[in-house]
Amino acid sequence: MASSTVVSQTSPRPGALPRTLLVLGRVALGSVFLYAAYAKLHFDGAWHLSDYHFFFAMMIDSYHILPLWGVQGMAQVLPWFELALGALLISGLALRWVGAATSGLLLVFIGAMVRAKMLGLEINCGCFGNNEKLGALTILRDSSLLVLALAVAIGAFILEKHKATASS
Amino acid sequence: MKWPLLDRIGLLLVVAALAVSWDSQATAQTKAASTPAPSPSNFTDRKSLGSKNAPITIEVFSDFQCPACRNFYETTLKQLIDNYVNTGKVYLVHRDFPLDMHPYSHQAARFANAAAELGQFESVERALFDKQDTWAPNGKIDDAISSTIPPAQLKKIHDVETQHLNEINAAIERDRTMGIQRNVNQTPTVYVTAHGKTEGLPGGGVDYQLLKKYLDFLLRQ
């Protein structure tokens, strides 16, 4: 907090447009992740806090990548991880690392989707609930989100470096 | 006017013959009326396995020619039938959802429905999926499953199919319409009903171990 005060007093602020774009980008990306978590926990008109992982595990398993224990573990954890990422992105806390983690997660998702398409698996994406079939548009959408996540992460790193340089 | 005796006997015989003929026609009509054509709901019941009073009902929208349906049947449904349906925990309902992309799936569905009418749905479903590789390329279902379903039984099934073709087609269409209303867009699609709530599982089939965990969870509630 103290260093940011110093920056604002001793160096020119980074351009307003990049900062605004960064805020918009992280809020948009955070909202998408919050919605992804919500769709895994609330579907068919009701909350599924006690049994969401059964449904999500079935979706993860349809990718034929992980063993059963991995499928179940991921199904338990992933919605909450997405929720945390979404909240952190919107709040802007630890943005460099959150942006990097989000990029990494999206990269894993895209890899799994491309693999499924290459294997000819006719499955649902599992991204936002039950009924979205995995297709080229799904991969395109997640790729766009990856570009956005990378932009947010890189932007946050540049901003931080700029602050550090200015403060030194 | 006096009739000779032989003429009188002849007239009596003719009247008697007409009476017998009318009576047999009436009996036939009465018999036909007492064995009504099966209704679509009868077919649904006959395509179901297990007890209607089971705590969980599973509906499977399926296409006999779809490879994913066969895989789901072989790897999940067989175990489900053994461990949950036959033990009274699950009532398993087959819903026909023949996809237009499969040229013989309607034919197979009609055959299975006719078998259901004879109370042989389970064995015919098993035979159709077990031998899918053999009949799916050419539609020769009889040839493919004749090793498991005896020829005399095949003939009976085809007789029922011919006799009740309209009702069978109506039953299949009814299942399909129900699926479309529920946004079924792939086969197999599974719905699980328990405690008054129906949940759709991810389409394309479900691993038996994962389904088992979900069913055990529902049964514990």
Coordinates of C-alpha atoms in Angstrom, one line a residue:
Chain A
M1 CA 0.0 0.0 0.0
A2 CA 2.8 2.3 1.0
S3 CA 4.8 1.6 -2.3
S4 CA 1.7 2.4 -4.4
T5 CA 1.4 5.7 -2.7
V6 CA 5.1 6.4 -3.5
V7 CA 4.5 5.4 -7.1
S8 CA 1.6 7.8 -7.5
Q9 CA 3.7 10.6 -6.0
T10 CA 7.0 10.0 -7.7
S11 CA 6.3 8.6 -11.2
P12 CA 3.8 9.2 -14.0
R13 CA 0.8 6.9 -13.7
P14 CA 0.6 4.2 -16.4
G15 CA -1.8 5.1 -19.2
A16 CA -5.4 5.2 -18.1
L17 CA -6.6 3.1 -21.1
P18 CA -4.4 0.1 -20.3
R19 CA -5.4 0.2 -16.7
T20 CA -9.1 0.4 -17.7
L21 CA -8.7 -2.4 -20.1
L22 CA -7.0 -4.5 -17.5
V23 CA -9.9 -3.9 -15.0
L24 CA -12.5 -4.7 -17.7
G25 CA -10.6 -7.8 -18.7
R26 CA -10.2 -9.2 -15.3
V27 CA -13.8 -8.5 -14.3
A28 CA -15.1 -10.1 -17.5
L29 CA -12.9 -13.1 -17.0
G30 CA -13.8 -13.3 -13.3
S31 CA -17.5 -13.2 -14.2
V32 CA -17.1 -16.1 -16.6
F33 CA -15.4 -18.2 -14.0
L34 CA -18.0 -17.3 -11.3
Y35 CA -20.7 -18.3 -13.8
A36 CA -18.9 -21.6 -14.6
A37 CA -18.8 -22.4 -10.9
Y38 CA -22.4 -21.4 -10.4
A39 CA -23.5 -23.6 -13.3
K40 CA -21.8 -26.6 -11.8
L41 CA -23.5 -26.1 -8.4
H42 CA -26.9 -24.9 -9.5
F43 CA -28.7 -26.6 -12.3
D44 CA -32.2 -28.0 -13.2
G45 CA -33.6 -25.2 -11.1
A46 CA -32.0 -26.1 -7.8
W47 CA -28.7 -25.9 -5.8
H48 CA -26.8 -29.2 -5.8
L49 CA -24.3 -28.5 -3.1
S50 CA -24.4 -32.1 -1.7
D51 CA -24.4 -34.0 -5.0
Y52 CA -23.0 -31.7 -7.7
H53 CA -19.8 -33.7 -7.8
F54 CA -21.6 -36.9 -9.0
F55 CA -22.8 -35.1 -12.1
F56 CA -19.6 -33.2 -12.7
A57 CA -17.6 -36.4 -12.2
M58 CA -19.6 -38.1 -14.9
M59 CA -18.8 -35.2 -17.2
I60 CA -15.1 -35.3 -16.4
D61 CA -15.0 -39.0 -16.9
S62 CA -16.5 -38.7 -20.4
Y63 CA -13.1 -37.2 -21.4
H64 CA -11.4 -40.5 -20.6
I65 CA -8.3 -38.9 -19.3
L66 CA -8.2 -39.4 -15.5
P67 CA -8.5 -42.5 -13.4
L68 CA -11.6 -42.8 -11.2
W69 CA -10.0 -41.3 -8.1
G70 CA -8.7 -38.4 -10.2
V71 CA -12.1 -37.8 -11.7
Q72 CA -13.8 -37.8 -8.3
G73 CA -11.2 -35.5 -6.7
M74 CA -11.3 -33.0 -9.6
A75 CA -15.1 -33.0 -9.5
Q76 CA -15.1 -32.1 -5.8
V77 CA -12.5 -29.4 -6.1
L78 CA -12.9 -27.7 -9.5
P79 CA -16.1 -25.7 -9.0
W80 CA -14.7 -24.2 -5.8
F81 CA -11.4 -23.5 -7.5
E82 CA -13.2 -21.7 -10.3
L83 CA -15.2 -19.8 -7.8
A84 CA -12.1 -18.7 -6.0
L85 CA -10.4 -17.7 -9.3
G86 CA -13.5 -15.7 -10.3
A87 CA -13.6 -13.9 -7.0
L88 CA -9.9 -13.1 -7.0
L89 CA -10.0 -11.9 -10.6
I90 CA -12.8 -9.5 -9.9
S91 CA -11.2 -8.3 -6.7
G92 CA -7.8 -7.8 -8.4
L93 CA -5.9 -9.4 -5.6
A94 CA -2.6 -11.1 -6.6
L95 CA -3.6 -10.5 -10.1
R96 CA -0.3 -11.7 -11.7
W97 CA -0.5 -15.1 -10.1
V98 CA -4.3 -15.4 -10.4
G99 CA -4.0 -14.5 -14.1
A100 CA -1.3 -17.0 -14.6
A101 CA -3.2 -19.8 -12.8
T102 CA -6.3 -18.9 -14.9
S103 CA -4.3 -19.2 -18.1
G104 CA -2.9 -22.5 -17.0
L105 CA -6.3 -23.9 -16.2
L106 CA -7.7 -22.8 -19.5
L107 CA -4.8 -24.3 -21.3
V108 CA -5.6 -27.6 -19.6
F109 CA -9.2 -27.3 -20.5
I110 CA -8.4 -26.6 -24.2
G111 CA -5.9 -29.5 -24.3
A112 CA -8.6 -31.9 -23.0
M113 CA -11.1 -30.6 -25.5
V114 CA -8.8 -30.9 -28.4
R115 CA -7.8 -34.4 -27.4
A116 CA -11.5 -35.4 -27.1
K117 CA -12.2 -34.0 -30.6
M118 CA -9.2 -35.8 -32.0
L119 CA -10.4 -39.1 -30.4
G120 CA -13.9 -38.5 -31.9
L121 CA -15.6 -38.4 -28.5
E122 CA -19.2 -37.2 -28.8
I123 CA -19.4 -35.7 -25.3
N124 CA -20.6 -32.7 -23.4
C125 CA -18.2 -29.9 -22.6
G126 CA -19.1 -29.8 -18.9
C127 CA -18.0 -26.1 -18.9
F128 CA -21.3 -24.5 -18.0
G129 CA -23.6 -27.3 -16.9
N130 CA -25.0 -30.4 -18.5
N131 CA -26.1 -29.9 -22.0
E132 CA -23.5 -28.1 -24.0
K133 CA -22.0 -30.4 -26.6
L134 CA -18.3 -30.2 -27.1
G135 CA -17.6 -28.6 -30.5
A136 CA -15.3 -26.3 -32.4
L137 CA -17.1 -23.3 -31.0
T138 CA -16.5 -24.5 -27.5
I139 CA -12.8 -24.7 -28.2
L140 CA -12.8 -21.3 -29.9
R141 CA -14.6 -19.7 -26.9
D142 CA -12.1 -21.2 -24.4
S143 CA -9.2 -20.1 -26.6
S144 CA -10.6 -16.6 -26.6
L145 CA -10.8 -16.8 -22.8
L146 CA -7.2 -18.0 -22.8
V147 CA -6.1 -15.0 -24.8
L148 CA -7.9 -12.7 -22.3
A149 CA -6.4 -14.5 -19.3
L150 CA -2.9 -14.2 -20.8
A151 CA -3.5 -10.5 -21.5
V152 CA -4.7 -10.0 -17.9
A153 CA -1.7 -11.9 -16.5
I154 CA 0.9 -10.1 -18.8
G155 CA -0.8 -6.8 -18.2
A156 CA -0.6 -7.3 -14.4
F157 CA 3.1 -8.3 -14.7
I158 CA 3.8 -5.2 -16.8
L159 CA 1.9 -3.0 -14.4
E160 CA 3.7 -4.4 -11.4
K161 CA 7.1 -4.0 -13.1
H162 CA 6.3 -0.5 -14.0
K163 CA 5.4 0.2 -10.3
A164 CA 8.6 -1.5 -9.1
T165 CA 10.7 0.5 -11.6
A166 CA 9.0 3.8 -10.6
S167 CA 9.4 3.1 -6.9
S168 CA 13.1 2.3 -7.2
Chain B
M1 CA -98.9 -75.9 -50.0
K2 CA -97.5 -79.2 -48.8
W3 CA -93.7 -79.7 -48.7
P4 CA -92.2 -83.1 -49.2
L5 CA -90.4 -84.4 -46.1
L6 CA -86.9 -84.2 -47.8
D7 CA -87.5 -80.6 -48.7
R8 CA -88.4 -79.8 -45.1
I9 CA -85.2 -81.5 -43.8
G10 CA -83.1 -79.7 -46.4
L11 CA -84.6 -76.3 -45.4
L12 CA -83.9 -77.1 -41.7
L13 CA -80.3 -78.0 -42.5
V14 CA -79.8 -74.7 -44.4
V15 CA -81.2 -72.7 -41.6
A16 CA -79.1 -74.6 -39.1
A17 CA -75.9 -74.0 -41.1
L18 CA -76.7 -70.3 -41.4
A19 CA -77.2 -70.1 -37.7
V20 CA -73.9 -71.8 -36.9
S21 CA -72.1 -69.6 -39.4
W22 CA -73.6 -66.4 -37.8
D23 CA -72.8 -67.6 -34.3
S24 CA -69.1 -68.4 -35.2
Q25 CA -68.7 -64.9 -36.7
A26 CA -70.2 -63.3 -33.6
T27 CA -67.8 -65.4 -31.4
A28 CA -64.8 -64.3 -33.5
Q29 CA -65.9 -60.7 -33.2
T30 CA -66.3 -61.0 -29.4
K31 CA -62.9 -62.6 -29.1
A32 CA -61.3 -59.8 -31.2
A33 CA -63.0 -57.3 -28.9
S34 CA -61.7 -59.0 -25.8
T35 CA -58.1 -58.9 -26.9
P36 CA -57.6 -55.2 -27.6
A37 CA -54.5 -53.9 -29.4
P38 CA -51.7 -53.0 -26.9
S39 CA -51.6 -49.4 -26.1
P40 CA -48.4 -47.4 -26.1
S41 CA -48.4 -47.4 -22.3
N42 CA -48.5 -51.2 -22.3
F43 CA -45.3 -51.2 -24.4
T44 CA -43.6 -48.9 -22.0
D45 CA -44.4 -51.2 -19.1
R46 CA -43.2 -54.2 -21.0
K47 CA -39.9 -52.5 -21.9
S48 CA -39.2 -51.9 -18.3
L49 CA -37.3 -54.1 -15.9
G50 CA -37.6 -54.4 -12.1
S51 CA -40.3 -53.3 -9.7
K52 CA -42.3 -50.2 -10.2
N53 CA -42.1 -49.7 -6.4
A54 CA -38.3 -49.4 -6.5
P55 CA -37.1 -46.2 -4.8
I56 CA -35.2 -45.1 -7.9
T57 CA -36.4 -45.0 -11.5
I58 CA -33.9 -44.8 -14.3
E59 CA -35.0 -44.0 -17.8
V60 CA -32.6 -44.6 -20.7
F61 CA -33.3 -42.9 -24.0
S62 CA -31.5 -45.3 -26.3
D63 CA -31.0 -46.3 -30.0
F64 CA -30.2 -50.0 -30.7
Q65 CA -27.9 -49.1 -33.5
C66 CA -25.9 -46.5 -31.6
P67 CA -22.4 -47.7 -30.6
A68 CA -22.4 -45.6 -27.4
C69 CA -25.7 -47.2 -26.4
R70 CA -24.2 -50.6 -26.9
N71 CA -21.1 -49.6 -24.9
F72 CA -23.4 -48.2 -22.1
Y73 CA -25.5 -51.4 -22.1
E74 CA -22.5 -53.7 -22.0
T75 CA -20.4 -51.8 -19.4
T76 CA -23.0 -50.2 -17.2
L77 CA -26.6 -51.4 -17.7
K78 CA -25.8 -55.1 -17.4
Q79 CA -24.2 -54.5 -14.0
L80 CA -27.0 -52.1 -13.1
I81 CA -29.6 -54.8 -13.9
D82 CA -27.7 -57.4 -11.8
N83 CA -27.0 -55.3 -8.8
Y84 CA -29.8 -52.7 -8.6
V85 CA -32.8 -53.8 -10.8
N86 CA -32.9 -57.4 -9.8
T87 CA -32.5 -56.4 -6.1
G88 CA -35.5 -54.1 -6.2
K89 CA -33.6 -50.9 -5.9
V90 CA -34.1 -49.5 -9.4
Y91 CA -36.9 -49.6 -11.9
L92 CA -35.3 -49.4 -15.3
V93 CA -37.3 -48.0 -18.2
H94 CA -36.2 -48.2 -21.8
R95 CA -37.2 -45.3 -24.0
D96 CA -36.8 -45.6 -27.7
F97 CA -34.9 -42.8 -29.3
P98 CA -34.0 -44.1 -32.8
L99 CA -31.7 -41.6 -34.5
D100 CA -32.3 -40.8 -38.2
M101 CA -28.6 -41.2 -38.9
H102 CA -28.9 -44.9 -38.2
P103 CA -30.8 -46.7 -41.0
Y104 CA -31.8 -49.8 -39.1
S105 CA -32.5 -48.4 -35.6
H106 CA -36.2 -48.0 -36.3
Q107 CA -36.4 -51.6 -37.5
A108 CA -34.6 -52.8 -34.4
A109 CA -36.8 -50.7 -32.2
R110 CA -40.0 -52.2 -33.8
F111 CA -38.5 -55.7 -33.3
A112 CA -37.7 -55.0 -29.6
N113 CA -41.2 -53.5 -29.0
A114 CA -42.8 -56.6 -30.5
A115 CA -40.6 -58.8 -28.3
A116 CA -41.7 -56.7 -25.3
E117 CA -45.3 -57.5 -26.2
L118 CA -44.4 -61.2 -25.8
G119 CA -42.6 -60.5 -22.5
Q120 CA -39.2 -61.0 -24.1
F121 CA -37.8 -57.5 -24.1
E122 CA -34.8 -58.2 -21.8
S123 CA -33.4 -61.1 -23.9
V124 CA -34.0 -59.4 -27.2
E125 CA -32.4 -56.1 -26.0
R126 CA -29.4 -58.1 -24.9
A127 CA -29.2 -59.9 -28.2
L128 CA -29.6 -56.7 -30.2
F129 CA -26.7 -55.0 -28.4
D130 CA -24.5 -58.1 -28.1
K131 CA -24.8 -58.6 -31.9
Q132 CA -25.0 -54.9 -33.0
D133 CA -21.7 -55.2 -34.9
T134 CA -23.3 -58.0 -37.0
W135 CA -26.6 -56.5 -38.0
A136 CA -25.9 -52.8 -37.9
P137 CA -24.1 -52.8 -41.3
N138 CA -26.9 -54.6 -43.2
G139 CA -30.0 -54.6 -41.1
K140 CA -30.2 -58.4 -41.0
I141 CA -31.3 -58.6 -37.4
D142 CA -32.8 -62.2 -37.6
D143 CA -29.5 -63.6 -39.0
A144 CA -27.5 -61.8 -36.4
I145 CA -29.4 -62.9 -33.4
S146 CA -30.7 -66.3 -34.5
S147 CA -27.9 -67.9 -32.3
T148 CA -29.5 -66.5 -29.2
I149 CA -33.2 -66.2 -30.1
P150 CA -34.7 -69.5 -31.6
P151 CA -36.2 -69.2 -35.1
A152 CA -39.7 -70.1 -33.8
Q153 CA -39.5 -67.2 -31.3
L154 CA -38.2 -64.9 -34.0
K155 CA -41.3 -65.8 -36.1
K156 CA -43.6 -65.1 -33.2
I157 CA -42.0 -61.7 -32.7
H158 CA -42.4 -60.8 -36.3
D159 CA -46.0 -61.9 -36.3
V160 CA -46.7 -59.6 -33.4
E161 CA -44.8 -56.8 -35.1
T162 CA -46.9 -57.3 -38.3
Q163 CA -50.1 -57.6 -36.3
H164 CA -49.5 -54.5 -34.1
L165 CA -47.4 -52.4 -36.4
N166 CA -49.4 -49.2 -35.9
E167 CA -49.4 -49.5 -32.1
I168 CA -45.7 -50.3 -32.1
N169 CA -44.8 -47.3 -34.3
A170 CA -47.0 -45.1 -32.0
A171 CA -45.2 -46.4 -28.9
I172 CA -41.8 -45.6 -30.5
E173 CA -42.9 -42.2 -31.6
R174 CA -44.3 -41.5 -28.1
D175 CA -40.9 -42.2 -26.6
R176 CA -39.2 -40.0 -29.2
T177 CA -41.5 -37.1 -28.6
M178 CA -41.0 -37.4 -24.8
G179 CA -37.2 -37.3 -25.5
I180 CA -37.5 -34.2 -27.7
Q181 CA -39.6 -32.5 -25.1
R182 CA -36.8 -33.2 -22.5
N183 CA -34.1 -31.8 -24.9
V184 CA -32.5 -35.2 -25.5
N185 CA -30.0 -34.6 -28.2
Q186 CA -27.8 -37.7 -28.0
T187 CA -28.0 -41.3 -27.0
P188 CA -27.8 -42.8 -24.5
T189 CA -29.4 -40.1 -22.3
V190 CA -30.2 -41.1 -18.8
Y191 CA -32.7 -39.7 -16.3
V192 CA -32.7 -40.7 -12.7
T193 CA -35.8 -40.1 -10.6
A194 CA -35.6 -40.4 -6.8
H195 CA -37.3 -38.7 -3.9
G196 CA -39.7 -37.0 -6.3
K197 CA -36.9 -35.3 -8.3
T198 CA -35.7 -36.1 -11.8
E199 CA -32.2 -35.4 -12.8
G200 CA -30.6 -35.8 -16.2
L201 CA -27.2 -37.3 -16.3
P202 CA -24.6 -36.2 -18.8
G203 CA -25.4 -37.5 -22.2
G204 CA -23.4 -40.2 -23.9
G205 CA -23.4 -42.8 -21.1
V206 CA -22.1 -43.0 -17.6
D207 CA -19.4 -45.2 -16.0
Y208 CA -20.9 -47.9 -13.8
Q209 CA -18.8 -47.0 -10.8
L210 CA -19.8 -43.4 -10.9
L211 CA -23.4 -44.2 -11.4
K212 CA -23.2 -46.7 -8.5
K213 CA -21.8 -44.0 -6.2
Y214 CA -24.7 -41.7 -7.2
L215 CA -27.3 -44.4 -6.7
D216 CA -25.9 -45.4 -3.3
F217 CA -26.0 -41.7 -2.3
L218 CA -29.6 -41.5 -3.3
L219 CA -30.5 -44.7 -1.5
R220 CA -28.8 -43.4 1.7
Q221 CA -30.9 -40.3 1.7

